[in-house]
């Protein structure tokens, strides 16, 4: 755990626990390479302008990430959190000095087992920003798990499906087309990479339409392409040629050296 390239001390991290205002990105590192590294850095730069009104030095971020992963082999997750330890909760509009926290955690092999998800009425605050405020998403996940499911799938007040707690959702329709929901969602890096390298459409998806899809899947940097085997009480196939194609496309991306 390093803050601005140096070992983090508890006093500097206090703002994360007490204020929890900031943003982050998580990247899967496989043999010192990251799929979509440029997109992760673009997200950090874009979100820093939105959250703090400040410019983020992405070259410095990359150097801190490189320090944090040097000498580590195999696959793991590196998370870059951007926050200001001096932020005053009473005056969050004050000029900010964003700090960069780099942490790592283990990850498992892909693909992961299928997910069973329960729809939950919820829209994240500032959906386009990957911010630190995870209470709502984790509460929805907890509710879904207490109902016997693995995770939550969000549906807005308009009845349209949007995203999962920490992942984007995609569908395969009756014609075998990949459909990404047109809704307010986090523009995930894994979703963006798949959209760049695999044919798809983007359109509104109602809950009833989601139940009627030929297949569904979740995507993020930790899980790659993960099959969804059930939405509420509707069981979905876990095998489909397009699912296999999506997974193959994603796994074939070489990634960029950290």
Coordinates of N, CA and C in Angstrom, one line a residue:
X1 N 0.9 -1.2 0.0 CA 0.0 0.0 0.0 C 0.9 1.2 0.0
X2 N 0.8 2.0 -1.1 CA 1.7 3.2 -1.2 C 0.8 4.4 -1.5
X3 N 1.1 5.5 -0.9 CA 0.5 6.8 -1.1 C 1.5 7.7 -1.7
X4 N 1.2 8.2 -3.0 CA 2.1 9.0 -3.7 C 3.5 8.4 -3.8
X5 N 3.6 7.1 -4.0 CA 4.9 6.4 -4.2 C 5.6 6.1 -2.9
X6 N 5.0 6.3 -1.7 CA 5.7 6.1 -0.5 C 4.8 5.2 0.4
X7 N 5.3 4.5 1.4 CA 4.4 3.7 2.3 C 3.4 4.6 2.9
X8 N 2.1 4.2 2.9 CA 1.0 5.0 3.4 C 1.0 4.9 4.9
X9 N 0.7 6.0 5.6 CA 0.6 6.0 7.0 C -0.9 6.2 7.4
X10 N -1.3 5.6 8.5 CA -2.7 5.7 8.9 C -3.3 7.1 8.9
X11 N -2.6 8.1 9.3 CA -3.1 9.4 9.4 C -3.6 9.9 8.1
X12 N -2.8 9.6 7.0 CA -3.1 10.1 5.7 C -4.3 9.3 5.1
X13 N -4.6 8.1 5.6 CA -5.7 7.3 5.1 C -7.0 7.6 5.8
X14 N -7.0 8.4 6.9 CA -8.1 8.6 7.7 C -9.3 9.2 6.9
X15 N -9.0 10.0 5.9 CA -10.1 10.6 5.1 C -10.9 9.6 4.3
X16 N -10.2 8.5 4.0 CA -11.0 7.4 3.2 C -12.0 6.8 4.1
X17 N -11.8 6.7 5.4 CA -12.7 6.1 6.3 C -13.8 7.1 6.8
X18 N -13.4 8.3 7.0 CA -14.3 9.3 7.6 C -15.1 10.1 6.6
X19 N -14.5 10.4 5.4 CA -15.1 11.2 4.4 C -15.5 10.4 3.2
X20 N -14.6 9.5 2.7 CA -14.8 8.6 1.6 C -15.2 9.3 0.3
X21 N -14.6 10.4 0.1 CA -14.8 11.2 -1.1 C -13.6 11.0 -2.1
X22 N -13.9 10.5 -3.3 CA -12.8 10.3 -4.2 C -13.3 9.4 -5.3
X23 N -12.3 8.9 -6.1 CA -12.6 8.0 -7.2 C -11.5 7.0 -7.3
X24 N -11.7 6.0 -8.2 CA -10.7 4.9 -8.3 C -10.9 4.2 -9.6
X25 N -9.9 3.3 -9.9 CA -10.0 2.3 -10.9 C -9.3 1.1 -10.4
X26 N -9.8 -0.1 -10.9 CA -9.1 -1.3 -10.5 C -8.7 -2.0 -11.8
X27 N -7.5 -2.5 -11.8 CA -6.9 -3.1 -13.0 C -6.4 -4.5 -12.7
X28 N -6.7 -5.5 -13.6 CA -6.2 -6.8 -13.4 C -4.8 -6.9 -14.1
X29 N -3.8 -7.3 -13.4 CA -2.4 -7.4 -13.9 C -2.1 -8.9 -14.2
X30 N -1.8 -9.2 -15.4 CA -1.4 -10.6 -15.8 C 0.0 -10.5 -16.3
X31 N 0.9 -11.1 -15.6 CA 2.3 -11.1 -16.0 C 2.8 -9.7 -16.4
X32 N 2.5 -8.7 -15.5 CA 3.0 -7.3 -15.7 C 2.3 -6.6 -16.9
X33 N 1.2 -7.1 -17.3 CA 0.5 -6.4 -18.4 C -1.0 -6.2 -18.0
X34 N -1.6 -5.1 -18.5 CA -2.9 -4.7 -18.1 C -3.7 -4.5 -19.4
X35 N -4.8 -5.2 -19.6 CA -5.7 -4.9 -20.7 C -6.4 -3.6 -20.5
X36 N -6.3 -2.7 -21.6 CA -7.0 -1.4 -21.5 C -6.3 -0.5 -20.5
X37 N -5.0 -0.5 -20.4 CA -4.4 0.4 -19.5 C -4.6 1.8 -19.8
X38 N -4.6 2.2 -21.1 CA -4.8 3.6 -21.5 C -6.2 4.0 -21.1
X39 N -7.2 3.1 -21.2 CA -8.6 3.5 -20.8 C -8.7 3.7 -19.3
X40 N -8.0 2.9 -18.5 CA -8.0 3.1 -17.1 C -7.4 4.5 -16.7
X41 N -6.3 4.8 -17.4 CA -5.7 6.1 -17.1 C -6.6 7.3 -17.5
X42 N -7.3 7.1 -18.7 CA -8.2 8.1 -19.1 C -9.4 8.3 -18.1
X43 N -9.8 7.2 -17.6 CA -10.9 7.2 -16.6 C -10.5 8.0 -15.4
X44 N -9.3 7.7 -14.9 CA -8.8 8.5 -13.7 C -8.7 10.0 -14.0
X45 N -8.2 10.3 -15.2 CA -8.0 11.7 -15.5 C -9.4 12.4 -15.6
X46 N -10.4 11.7 -16.3 CA -11.7 12.3 -16.5 C -12.4 12.4 -15.2
X47 N -12.4 11.4 -14.3 CA -13.1 11.4 -13.1 C -12.5 12.4 -12.1
X48 N -11.2 12.6 -12.2 CA -10.6 13.6 -11.3 C -11.1 15.0 -11.6
X49 N -11.3 15.3 -12.9 CA -11.9 16.6 -13.3 C -13.3 16.7 -12.7
X50 N -14.1 15.7 -12.8 CA -15.4 15.7 -12.3 C -15.5 15.8 -10.8
X51 N -14.7 15.0 -10.1 CA -14.8 14.9 -8.6 C -14.1 16.0 -7.9
X52 N -13.0 16.4 -8.5 CA -12.1 17.5 -7.8 C -11.9 18.7 -8.6
X53 N -12.3 18.8 -9.8 CA -12.0 19.9 -10.7 C -10.5 20.1 -10.8
X54 N -9.8 19.0 -10.8 CA -8.3 19.1 -10.9 C -7.8 18.2 -12.0
X55 N -6.6 18.6 -12.5 CA -5.9 17.8 -13.5 C -5.1 16.7 -12.8
X56 N -5.2 15.5 -13.3 CA -4.4 14.4 -12.8 C -3.2 14.1 -13.7
X57 N -2.0 13.9 -13.2 CA -0.8 13.6 -13.9 C -0.8 12.1 -14.1
X58 N -1.3 11.6 -15.2 CA -1.4 10.1 -15.4 C 0.0 9.5 -15.6
X59 N 1.0 10.2 -16.1 CA 2.3 9.6 -16.1 C 2.8 9.3 -14.7
X60 N 2.5 10.2 -13.8 CA 2.9 9.9 -12.4 C 2.1 8.8 -11.8
X61 N 0.8 8.7 -12.2 CA 0.0 7.5 -11.7 C 0.6 6.2 -12.2
X62 N 1.0 6.2 -13.5 CA 1.6 5.0 -14.1 C 2.9 4.6 -13.4
X63 N 3.7 5.6 -13.0 CA 4.9 5.3 -12.3 C 4.6 4.7 -11.0
X64 N 3.6 5.3 -10.3 CA 3.3 4.7 -9.0 C 2.8 3.3 -9.1
X65 N 2.0 3.0 -10.1 CA 1.5 1.6 -10.3 C 2.7 0.7 -10.6
X66 N 3.6 1.2 -11.4 CA 4.8 0.4 -11.8 C 5.6 0.0 -10.5
X67 N 5.7 1.0 -9.6 CA 6.4 0.7 -8.4 C 5.7 -0.3 -7.6
X68 N 4.3 -0.3 -7.6 CA 3.6 -1.2 -6.8 C 3.5 -2.6 -7.3
X69 N 3.8 -2.8 -8.6 CA 3.7 -4.2 -9.1 C 5.0 -4.8 -9.5
X70 N 6.1 -4.0 -9.4 CA 7.4 -4.5 -9.8 C 7.8 -5.7 -8.9
X71 N 8.2 -6.8 -9.6 CA 8.6 -7.9 -8.8 C 7.6 -8.9 -8.5
X72 N 6.3 -8.6 -8.8 CA 5.2 -9.5 -8.5 C 4.9 -10.3 -9.8
X73 N 4.7 -11.6 -9.6 CA 4.5 -12.5 -10.8 C 3.0 -12.9 -10.8
X74 N 2.6 -13.5 -11.9 CA 1.2 -14.0 -12.0 C 0.2 -12.9 -12.2
X75 N -1.0 -13.2 -11.7 CA -2.2 -12.3 -11.8 C -2.6 -11.8 -10.5
X76 N -3.0 -10.5 -10.4 CA -3.5 -9.9 -9.2 C -4.2 -8.6 -9.7
X77 N -4.9 -8.0 -8.7 CA -5.6 -6.7 -9.0 C -4.8 -5.6 -8.3
X78 N -4.6 -4.5 -9.1 CA -4.1 -3.3 -8.5 C -5.2 -2.2 -8.6
X79 N -5.3 -1.5 -7.5 CA -6.4 -0.5 -7.4 C -5.7 0.9 -7.2
X80 N -6.1 1.9 -8.0 CA -5.6 3.2 -7.8 C -6.8 4.1 -7.3
X81 N -6.6 4.6 -6.1 CA -7.7 5.4 -5.5 C -7.1 6.9 -5.4
X82 N -8.0 7.8 -5.8 CA -7.6 9.2 -5.8 C -8.5 10.0 -4.8
X83 N -7.8 10.6 -3.9 CA -8.6 11.3 -2.8 C -7.7 12.4 -2.3
X84 N -8.2 13.3 -1.5 CA -7.5 14.4 -0.9 C -7.6 14.3 0.7
X85 N -6.5 13.9 1.3 CA -6.5 13.7 2.8 C -6.9 15.0 3.5
X86 N -6.7 16.1 2.9 CA -7.0 17.4 3.6 C -8.4 17.9 3.3
X87 N -9.2 17.1 2.6 CA -10.6 17.6 2.3 C -11.4 17.9 3.5
X88 N -12.0 19.1 3.6 CA -12.9 19.5 4.7 C -14.3 19.1 4.3
X89 N -14.9 18.3 5.1 CA -16.3 17.8 4.8 C -17.2 19.0 4.7
X90 N -17.0 20.0 5.5 CA -17.9 21.2 5.4 C -17.6 22.1 4.3
X91 N -16.5 21.9 3.6 CA -16.2 22.8 2.4 C -15.5 21.9 1.3
X92 N -16.3 21.0 0.8 CA -15.7 20.2 -0.3 C -15.4 20.9 -1.6
X93 N -15.9 22.2 -1.7 CA -15.7 23.0 -2.9 C -14.3 23.6 -2.9
X94 N -13.6 23.5 -1.8 CA -12.2 24.1 -1.7 C -11.3 23.5 -2.7
X95 N -10.3 24.2 -3.2 CA -9.3 23.6 -4.1 C -8.7 22.3 -3.6
X96 N -8.7 21.3 -4.4 CA -8.2 20.0 -3.9 C -6.8 19.7 -4.4
X97 N -6.1 18.9 -3.6 CA -4.8 18.4 -4.0 C -4.9 16.8 -4.0
X98 N -5.3 16.2 -5.2 CA -5.5 14.8 -5.2 C -4.2 14.0 -4.9
X99 N -4.4 13.0 -4.0 CA -3.3 12.1 -3.7 C -3.6 10.7 -4.4
X100 N -2.6 9.9 -4.6 CA -2.8 8.7 -5.3 C -2.4 7.5 -4.4
X101 N -3.3 6.7 -4.1 CA -3.1 5.5 -3.3 C -3.1 4.2 -4.2
X102 N -2.1 3.4 -4.1 CA -2.0 2.2 -4.9 C -2.0 1.0 -4.0
X103 N -2.9 0.1 -4.2 CA -3.0 -1.1 -3.4 C -3.2 -2.3 -4.3
X104 N -2.9 -3.5 -3.8 CA -3.0 -4.7 -4.6 C -3.7 -5.7 -3.7
X105 N -4.3 -6.6 -4.5 CA -5.0 -7.8 -3.8 C -5.0 -9.0 -4.8
X106 N -5.1 -10.2 -4.2 CA -5.1 -11.4 -5.1 C -6.3 -11.4 -6.0
X107 N -6.2 -12.2 -7.0 CA -7.4 -12.5 -7.9 C -7.3 -14.0 -8.4
X108 N -8.4 -14.5 -8.8 CA -8.4 -15.9 -9.2 C -8.3 -16.0 -10.7
X109 N -8.3 -17.3 -11.2 CA -8.3 -17.5 -12.6 C -9.6 -17.2 -13.3
X110 N -9.6 -17.0 -14.6 CA -10.9 -16.8 -15.3 C -11.0 -18.0 -16.3
X111 N -12.3 -18.4 -16.6 CA -13.6 -17.8 -16.2 C -14.0 -18.2 -14.9
X112 N -14.9 -17.4 -14.2 CA -15.4 -17.7 -12.9 C -16.8 -18.4 -13.1
X113 N -17.3 -19.0 -12.1 CA -18.6 -19.7 -12.2 C -19.7 -18.8 -12.5
X114 N -20.8 -19.2 -13.1 CA -21.9 -18.4 -13.5 C -22.5 -17.7 -12.3
X115 N -23.1 -16.5 -12.6 CA -23.8 -15.7 -11.5 C -25.3 -15.8 -11.6
X116 N -25.9 -15.9 -10.4 CA -27.3 -15.7 -10.3 C -27.6 -14.4 -9.7
X117 N -28.4 -13.6 -10.5 CA -28.6 -12.2 -10.0 C -30.1 -11.9 -9.8
X118 N -30.3 -11.0 -8.8 CA -31.6 -10.5 -8.5 C -31.7 -9.0 -8.9
X119 N -32.8 -8.6 -9.6 CA -33.0 -7.2 -9.9 C -33.4 -6.4 -8.7
X120 N -32.7 -5.3 -8.6 CA -32.9 -4.4 -7.5 C -33.2 -3.0 -8.0
X121 N -34.2 -2.3 -7.6 CA -34.4 -0.9 -8.1 C -33.4 0.0 -7.5
X122 N -32.4 0.5 -8.3 CA -31.4 1.3 -7.8 C -30.7 2.0 -9.0
X123 N -30.2 3.3 -8.8 CA -29.4 4.0 -9.7 C -28.3 4.6 -8.9
X124 N -27.0 4.3 -9.3 CA -25.9 4.9 -8.5 C -25.8 6.4 -8.6
X125 N -25.3 7.0 -7.6 CA -24.9 8.4 -7.7 C -23.9 8.6 -8.8
X126 N -24.0 9.7 -9.6 CA -23.1 9.9 -10.7 C -22.6 8.6 -11.4
X127 N -23.6 8.0 -12.1 CA -23.3 6.6 -12.6 C -22.0 6.6 -13.5
X128 N -21.7 7.7 -14.2 CA -20.5 7.7 -15.1 C -19.2 7.8 -14.4
X129 N -19.2 8.0 -13.1 CA -18.0 8.1 -12.3 C -17.8 6.9 -11.4
X130 N -16.5 6.4 -11.5 CA -16.2 5.2 -10.6 C -15.7 5.8 -9.3
X131 N -16.7 6.2 -8.4 CA -16.4 6.9 -7.2 C -16.3 5.9 -6.0
X132 N -15.8 6.5 -4.9 CA -15.6 5.6 -3.7 C -16.8 5.3 -3.0
X133 N -18.0 5.9 -3.3 CA -19.2 5.7 -2.5 C -19.9 4.4 -2.9
X134 N -19.5 3.3 -2.2 CA -20.0 2.0 -2.5 C -21.1 1.5 -1.6
X135 N -21.6 2.3 -0.7 CA -22.6 1.9 0.2 C -23.9 1.3 -0.5
X136 N -24.4 2.1 -1.4 CA -25.6 1.7 -2.1 C -25.5 0.4 -2.9
X137 N -24.3 0.2 -3.6 CA -24.1 -1.0 -4.4 C -23.9 -2.2 -3.5
X138 N -23.2 -2.0 -2.4 CA -22.9 -3.2 -1.5 C -24.2 -3.5 -0.7
X139 N -25.0 -2.5 -0.4 CA -26.3 -2.8 0.3 C -27.2 -3.6 -0.6
X140 N -27.2 -3.2 -1.9 CA -28.0 -4.0 -2.9 C -27.5 -5.4 -3.1
X141 N -26.2 -5.5 -3.1 CA -25.6 -6.9 -3.2 C -25.9 -7.7 -2.0
X142 N -25.9 -7.1 -0.8 CA -26.2 -7.8 0.4 C -27.7 -8.3 0.4
X143 N -28.6 -7.4 -0.1 CA -30.0 -7.8 -0.1 C -30.2 -8.9 -1.1
X144 N -29.5 -8.9 -2.2 CA -29.6 -10.0 -3.2 C -29.1 -11.3 -2.6
X145 N -28.0 -11.3 -1.9 CA -27.4 -12.5 -1.4 C -28.3 -13.0 -0.3
X146 N -28.9 -12.2 0.5 CA -29.8 -12.6 1.6 C -31.1 -13.3 1.0
X147 N -31.3 -13.0 -0.3 CA -32.5 -13.6 -1.0 C -32.1 -14.8 -1.8
X148 N -30.8 -15.3 -1.6 CA -30.3 -16.5 -2.2 C -29.6 -16.3 -3.5
X149 N -29.3 -15.1 -3.9 CA -28.6 -14.9 -5.2 C -27.2 -14.5 -5.0
X150 N -26.4 -14.3 -6.0 CA -25.0 -14.0 -5.9 C -24.8 -12.5 -5.9
X151 N -25.6 -11.8 -6.7 CA -25.4 -10.3 -6.8 C -26.6 -9.6 -7.3
X152 N -26.6 -8.3 -7.4 CA -27.7 -7.5 -7.7 C -27.5 -7.0 -9.1
X153 N -28.6 -6.9 -9.9 CA -28.7 -6.3 -11.2 C -29.6 -5.1 -11.0
X154 N -29.2 -3.9 -11.4 CA -29.9 -2.7 -11.2 C -30.9 -2.4 -12.3
X155 N -32.1 -1.9 -11.8 CA -33.1 -1.4 -12.8 C -33.6 -0.1 -12.3
X156 N -33.7 0.9 -13.2 CA -34.0 2.3 -12.9 C -35.5 2.4 -12.7
X157 N -35.9 3.6 -12.3 CA -37.4 3.9 -12.2 C -38.1 3.8 -13.5
X158 N -37.4 3.9 -14.6 CA -38.0 3.8 -15.9 C -38.2 2.3 -16.3
X159 N -37.8 1.4 -15.4 CA -38.0 0.0 -15.7 C -36.9 -0.6 -16.6
X160 N -35.9 0.2 -16.9 CA -34.8 -0.3 -17.8 C -33.6 -0.9 -16.9
X161 N -33.1 -2.0 -17.4 CA -31.9 -2.6 -16.8 C -30.7 -1.7 -17.1
X162 N -29.8 -1.5 -16.1 CA -28.7 -0.7 -16.3 C -27.3 -1.4 -16.2
X163 N -27.0 -1.8 -14.9 CA -25.7 -2.4 -14.7 C -25.8 -3.3 -13.4
X164 N -24.7 -3.9 -13.1 CA -24.6 -4.7 -11.8 C -23.9 -3.8 -10.7
X165 N -23.8 -4.4 -9.6 CA -23.2 -3.7 -8.5 C -21.8 -3.2 -8.8
X166 N -20.9 -4.0 -9.3 CA -19.6 -3.6 -9.7 C -19.2 -4.1 -11.1
X167 N -20.2 -4.2 -12.0 CA -19.9 -4.7 -13.3 C -21.0 -4.2 -14.3
X168 N -20.6 -4.3 -15.5 CA -21.5 -4.0 -16.6 C -22.2 -5.3 -17.0
X169 N -23.4 -5.2 -17.6 CA -24.1 -6.3 -18.0 C -24.3 -6.2 -19.5
X170 N -24.3 -7.4 -20.2 CA -24.5 -7.5 -21.6 C -25.5 -8.7 -21.9
X171 N -26.1 -8.7 -23.0 CA -27.1 -9.7 -23.4 C -26.8 -10.2 -24.8
X172 N -27.3 -11.4 -25.0 CA -27.3 -12.0 -26.4 C -28.8 -12.2 -26.7
X173 N -29.3 -11.6 -27.8 CA -30.7 -11.7 -28.1 C -31.0 -12.9 -29.0
X174 N -32.2 -13.0 -29.5 CA -32.7 -14.1 -30.2 C -32.0 -14.3 -31.5
X175 N -31.4 -13.2 -32.1 CA -30.7 -13.2 -33.3 C -29.2 -13.5 -33.1
X176 N -28.8 -13.6 -31.9 CA -27.4 -13.9 -31.6 C -26.5 -12.6 -31.6
X177 N -27.2 -11.4 -31.5 CA -26.5 -10.2 -31.4 C -26.2 -9.8 -29.9
X178 N -25.0 -9.2 -29.7 CA -24.6 -8.7 -28.4 C -25.3 -7.4 -28.2
X179 N -26.1 -7.3 -27.1 CA -26.8 -6.0 -26.8 C -26.3 -5.5 -25.4
X180 N -25.8 -4.3 -25.5 CA -25.5 -3.6 -24.2 C -26.6 -2.6 -23.9
X181 N -27.1 -2.6 -22.6 CA -28.2 -1.7 -22.3 C -27.9 -0.2 -22.5
X182 N -28.8 0.5 -23.1 CA -28.6 1.9 -23.2 C -29.2 2.6 -22.0
X183 N -28.4 3.0 -21.1 CA -28.9 3.5 -19.8 C -27.7 4.3 -19.1
X184 N -28.0 4.9 -18.0 CA -26.9 5.6 -17.2 C -26.1 4.5 -16.5
X185 N -24.9 4.2 -17.0 CA -24.0 3.2 -16.4 C -22.6 3.7 -16.3
X186 N -21.8 3.0 -15.5 CA -20.4 3.3 -15.5 C -19.8 2.8 -16.9
X187 N -19.1 3.6 -17.6 CA -18.4 3.1 -18.8 C -17.2 2.2 -18.5
X188 N -17.5 0.9 -18.3 CA -16.5 0.0 -17.9 C -15.4 -0.2 -18.9
X189 N -14.2 -0.4 -18.5 CA -13.1 -0.6 -19.4 C -13.2 -2.0 -20.1
X190 N -13.6 -3.0 -19.4 CA -13.8 -4.3 -20.1 C -14.9 -4.2 -21.1
X191 N -16.0 -3.6 -20.8 CA -17.1 -3.4 -21.8 C -16.6 -2.6 -23.0
X192 N -15.8 -1.5 -22.8 CA -15.3 -0.7 -23.9 C -14.4 -1.6 -24.8
X193 N -13.5 -2.4 -24.2 CA -12.6 -3.3 -25.0 C -13.4 -4.2 -25.8
X194 N -14.5 -4.8 -25.2 CA -15.3 -5.8 -26.0 C -16.1 -5.1 -27.1
X195 N -16.5 -3.8 -26.8 CA -17.2 -3.1 -27.9 C -16.3 -2.7 -29.0
X196 N -15.0 -2.5 -28.7 CA -14.0 -2.2 -29.8 C -13.7 -3.4 -30.7
X197 N -13.8 -4.6 -30.1 CA -13.3 -5.8 -30.8 C -14.4 -6.8 -31.1
X198 N -15.7 -6.5 -30.8 CA -16.7 -7.5 -31.1 C -18.0 -6.7 -31.6
X199 N -18.7 -7.2 -32.6 CA -19.9 -6.6 -33.1 C -20.9 -6.5 -32.0
X200 N -21.7 -5.4 -31.9 CA -22.7 -5.3 -30.9 C -23.7 -4.2 -31.2
X201 N -24.7 -4.1 -30.5 CA -25.7 -3.0 -30.5 C -25.9 -2.5 -29.1
X202 N -26.4 -1.2 -29.0 CA -26.7 -0.6 -27.8 C -28.2 -0.1 -27.8
X203 N -29.0 -0.6 -26.9 CA -30.4 -0.2 -27.0 C -31.0 -0.4 -25.6
X204 N -32.1 0.3 -25.3 CA -32.8 0.1 -24.0 C -33.2 -1.3 -23.8
X205 N -33.0 -1.8 -22.6 CA -33.5 -3.2 -22.3 C -34.4 -3.2 -21.1
X206 N -35.6 -3.6 -21.3 CA -36.5 -3.6 -20.1 C -36.3 -4.9 -19.3
X207 N -36.8 -5.0 -18.2 CA -36.6 -6.2 -17.3 C -37.3 -7.4 -18.0
X208 N -38.4 -7.2 -18.6 CA -39.0 -8.4 -19.3 C -38.2 -8.8 -20.5
X209 N -37.6 -7.9 -21.2 CA -36.7 -8.2 -22.3 C -35.5 -8.9 -21.8
X210 N -34.9 -8.5 -20.7 CA -33.8 -9.2 -20.1 C -34.1 -10.6 -19.8
X211 N -35.3 -10.9 -19.2 CA -35.7 -12.2 -18.9 C -35.8 -13.1 -20.1
X212 N -36.1 -12.5 -21.3 CA -36.3 -13.2 -22.5 C -35.1 -13.4 -23.4
X213 N -33.9 -12.9 -22.9 CA -32.7 -13.0 -23.7 C -32.2 -14.4 -23.8
X214 N -31.4 -14.7 -24.9 CA -30.8 -16.0 -25.0 C -29.7 -16.3 -24.0
X215 N -29.0 -15.2 -23.6 CA -28.0 -15.4 -22.6 C -27.6 -14.0 -22.1
X216 N -26.9 -14.0 -21.0 CA -26.5 -12.7 -20.4 C -25.1 -12.9 -19.7
X217 N -24.4 -11.8 -19.6 CA -23.1 -11.9 -19.0 C -22.7 -10.6 -18.3
X218 N -21.8 -10.8 -17.3 CA -21.3 -9.6 -16.6 C -19.8 -9.4 -17.0
X219 N -19.4 -8.1 -17.0 CA -18.0 -7.8 -17.3 C -17.4 -6.8 -16.4
X220 N -16.2 -7.1 -15.9 CA -15.3 -6.1 -15.4 C -13.9 -6.6 -15.4
X221 N -12.9 -5.8 -14.9 CA -11.5 -6.2 -15.1 C -11.2 -7.4 -14.3
X222 N -11.9 -7.6 -13.2 CA -11.5 -8.8 -12.3 C -12.1 -10.1 -12.8
X223 N -13.2 -10.0 -13.5 CA -13.9 -11.3 -13.9 C -13.9 -11.5 -15.4
X224 N -13.4 -10.5 -16.2 CA -13.5 -10.7 -17.6 C -14.9 -10.8 -18.1
X225 N -15.2 -11.9 -18.7 CA -16.6 -12.1 -19.2 C -17.2 -13.3 -18.3
X226 N -18.1 -13.0 -17.5 CA -18.7 -14.0 -16.6 C -20.2 -14.2 -16.9
X227 N -20.5 -15.5 -17.2 CA -21.9 -15.8 -17.6 C -22.9 -15.6 -16.4
X228 N -24.0 -15.1 -16.8 CA -25.2 -15.0 -15.8 C -26.1 -16.1 -16.1
X229 N -26.3 -17.0 -15.1 CA -27.2 -18.2 -15.3 C -28.6 -18.0 -14.9
X230 N -28.9 -16.9 -14.2 CA -30.3 -16.6 -13.8 C -30.5 -15.1 -13.5
X231 N -31.6 -14.6 -13.9 CA -32.1 -13.3 -13.5 C -33.4 -13.4 -12.8
X232 N -33.4 -13.2 -11.5 CA -34.6 -13.4 -10.7 C -34.9 -14.9 -10.8
X233 N -36.2 -15.2 -11.2 CA -36.6 -16.7 -11.3 C -36.4 -17.2 -12.7
X234 N -35.8 -16.4 -13.6 CA -35.6 -16.9 -15.0 C -34.2 -17.5 -15.2
X235 N -34.2 -18.7 -15.5 CA -32.9 -19.4 -15.8 C -32.5 -19.1 -17.2
X236 N -31.2 -18.8 -17.4 CA -30.6 -18.5 -18.7 C -29.5 -19.6 -19.1
X237 N -29.4 -19.9 -20.3 CA -28.3 -20.8 -20.7 C -26.9 -20.3 -20.4
X238 N -26.1 -21.2 -20.0 CA -24.7 -20.8 -19.7 C -23.7 -21.2 -20.8
X239 N -24.2 -21.8 -21.9 CA -23.4 -22.1 -23.0 C -24.0 -21.4 -24.2
X240 N -23.2 -20.7 -25.0 CA -23.7 -20.0 -26.2 C -22.4 -19.7 -27.0
X241 N -22.5 -19.9 -28.3 CA -21.3 -19.6 -29.2 C -20.8 -18.2 -29.0
X242 N -21.8 -17.2 -28.9 CA -21.3 -15.8 -28.8 C -20.7 -15.6 -27.4
X243 N -21.1 -16.2 -26.4 CA -20.4 -16.1 -25.1 C -19.0 -16.6 -25.2
X244 N -18.8 -17.7 -25.9 CA -17.5 -18.2 -26.1 C -16.6 -17.3 -26.9
X245 N -17.2 -16.7 -27.9 CA -16.5 -15.7 -28.8 C -16.1 -14.5 -28.0
X246 N -17.0 -13.9 -27.2 CA -16.7 -12.8 -26.3 C -15.5 -13.1 -25.4
X247 N -15.6 -14.2 -24.8 CA -14.5 -14.6 -23.8 C -13.2 -14.8 -24.6
X248 N -13.2 -15.4 -25.7 CA -12.0 -15.6 -26.5 C -11.4 -14.3 -27.0
X249 N -12.3 -13.4 -27.4 CA -11.8 -12.1 -27.8 C -11.1 -11.3 -26.7
X250 N -11.7 -11.4 -25.5 CA -11.1 -10.6 -24.4 C -9.8 -11.3 -23.9
X251 N -9.8 -12.6 -23.8 CA -8.6 -13.2 -23.4 C -7.4 -13.1 -24.4
X252 N -7.8 -12.9 -25.6 CA -6.7 -12.8 -26.7 C -6.0 -11.4 -26.7
X253 N -6.6 -10.4 -26.0 CA -6.0 -9.1 -25.9 C -4.7 -9.2 -25.1
X254 N -3.6 -8.7 -25.7 CA -2.3 -8.9 -25.0 C -2.1 -8.0 -23.8
X255 N -2.8 -6.9 -23.8 CA -2.6 -5.9 -22.7 C -1.3 -5.1 -22.9
X256 N -1.2 -4.1 -22.1 CA -0.1 -3.2 -22.2 C 0.9 -3.3 -21.0
X257 N 2.2 -3.2 -21.2 CA 3.1 -3.3 -20.1 C 2.8 -2.2 -19.1
X258 N 2.8 -2.5 -17.9 CA 2.7 -1.5 -16.8 C 3.8 -0.5 -16.9

